[in-house]
């Protein structure tokens, strides 16, 4: 998979991909992440990338020209499956969307700033708009990092134990059950007997019932298909 991230603040993305699972995915050649500075494509004298909004109002808007030139250049080099704009008014990200995106070959992530991008960018280039939650960040960069992390870890070969991504919270619309490791007793705090029983069927049954219990308590909306987002 190849991911191109378009941003005005490339330094914000220095850290998130340089460690752990994302670092390994890139080292193994499973995933390429390319970060592009939108400002480099501005033809304005001062390399300006924003301007006042027509009709007045507070806040600057990112101009279409540098974004058009950058996206057009990338599209001339390869076909993209999705061109995604990170924005608080997009569809809310969930595990299902991550699963779908993890199967794509090439995607572009466009990070907005200020009041966002000129609407014509969204109308003419963007194929999908994603929000990572109902709150407003200062820009799309951290949201892009969240999307990249959530999808790259799902690509086969990225995680050491491939089955572990399948047992994450949300993979079957359930929150994950509790987990324990050694020691079995710590300061008098024990663990559920069933986990020491060696009876695989009973352990699976316990995990499922704990997952359902936790989901019912914390996220009943996940158990109600009519209430689901996406
Ligand atoms: N940009 C600003 N806030 C955002 C959010 N919640 N999700 C995605 N992109 C954003």
PDB file of C-alpha atoms and ligand atoms in Angstrom, residues 85-90 110 112-113 130-144 147, ligand 1:
ATOM      1  CA  UNK A  85     -10.095  14.750   3.137  1.00  0.00           C
ATOM      2  CA  UNK A  86      -9.792  14.767   6.935  1.00  0.00           C
ATOM      3  CA  UNK A  87     -12.470  17.044   8.316  1.00  0.00           C
ATOM      4  CA  UNK A  88     -14.712  17.190  11.387  1.00  0.00           C
ATOM      5  CA  UNK A  89     -17.795  17.203   9.112  1.00  0.00           C
ATOM      6  CA  UNK A  90     -16.820  13.942   7.374  1.00  0.00           C
ATOM      7  CA  UNK A 110      -5.464  15.661   2.489  1.00  0.00           C
ATOM      8  CA  UNK A 112      -7.046  20.794   6.182  1.00  0.00           C
ATOM      9  CA  UNK A 113      -6.170  23.880   8.227  1.00  0.00           C
ATOM     10  CA  UNK A 130     -13.468  11.302   7.198  1.00  0.00           C
ATOM     11  CA  UNK A 131     -13.730  12.643  10.748  1.00  0.00           C
ATOM     12  CA  UNK A 132     -12.003  10.856  13.610  1.00  0.00           C
ATOM     13  CA  UNK A 133     -14.550  12.058  16.155  1.00  0.00           C
ATOM     14  CA  UNK A 134     -16.942  14.781  17.174  1.00  0.00           C
ATOM     15  CA  UNK A 135     -14.383  17.354  18.260  1.00  0.00           C
ATOM     16  CA  UNK A 136     -12.274  19.853  16.332  1.00  0.00           C
ATOM     17  CA  UNK A 137      -8.498  19.492  15.995  1.00  0.00           C
ATOM     18  CA  UNK A 138      -6.224  22.327  14.868  1.00  0.00           C
ATOM     19  CA  UNK A 139      -5.665  20.530  11.590  1.00  0.00           C
ATOM     20  CA  UNK A 140      -6.063  17.230   9.806  1.00  0.00           C
ATOM     21  CA  UNK A 141      -2.515  15.949  10.488  1.00  0.00           C
ATOM     22  CA  UNK A 142      -3.201  14.109  13.737  1.00  0.00           C
ATOM     23  CA  UNK A 143      -6.382  12.713  12.206  1.00  0.00           C
ATOM     24  CA  UNK A 144      -4.358  11.490   9.204  1.00  0.00           C
ATOM     25  CA  UNK A 147      -6.195   6.825   9.995  1.00  0.00           C
TER      26      UNK A 147
HETATM   27  N1  LIG B   1      -9.640  18.185  11.345  1.00  0.00           N
HETATM   28  C1  LIG B   1     -10.005  18.901  12.428  1.00  0.00           C
HETATM   29  N2  LIG B   1     -10.735  18.166  13.272  1.00  0.00           N
HETATM   30  C2  LIG B   1     -10.855  16.927  12.717  1.00  0.00           C
HETATM   31  C3  LIG B   1     -11.499  15.726  13.109  1.00  0.00           C
HETATM   32  N3  LIG B   1     -12.193  15.620  14.242  1.00  0.00           N
HETATM   33  N4  LIG B   1     -11.396  14.663  12.292  1.00  0.00           N
HETATM   34  C4  LIG B   1     -10.716  14.758  11.122  1.00  0.00           C
HETATM   35  N5  LIG B   1     -10.093  15.865  10.708  1.00  0.00           N
HETATM   36  C5  LIG B   1     -10.153  16.941  11.482  1.00  0.00           C
END
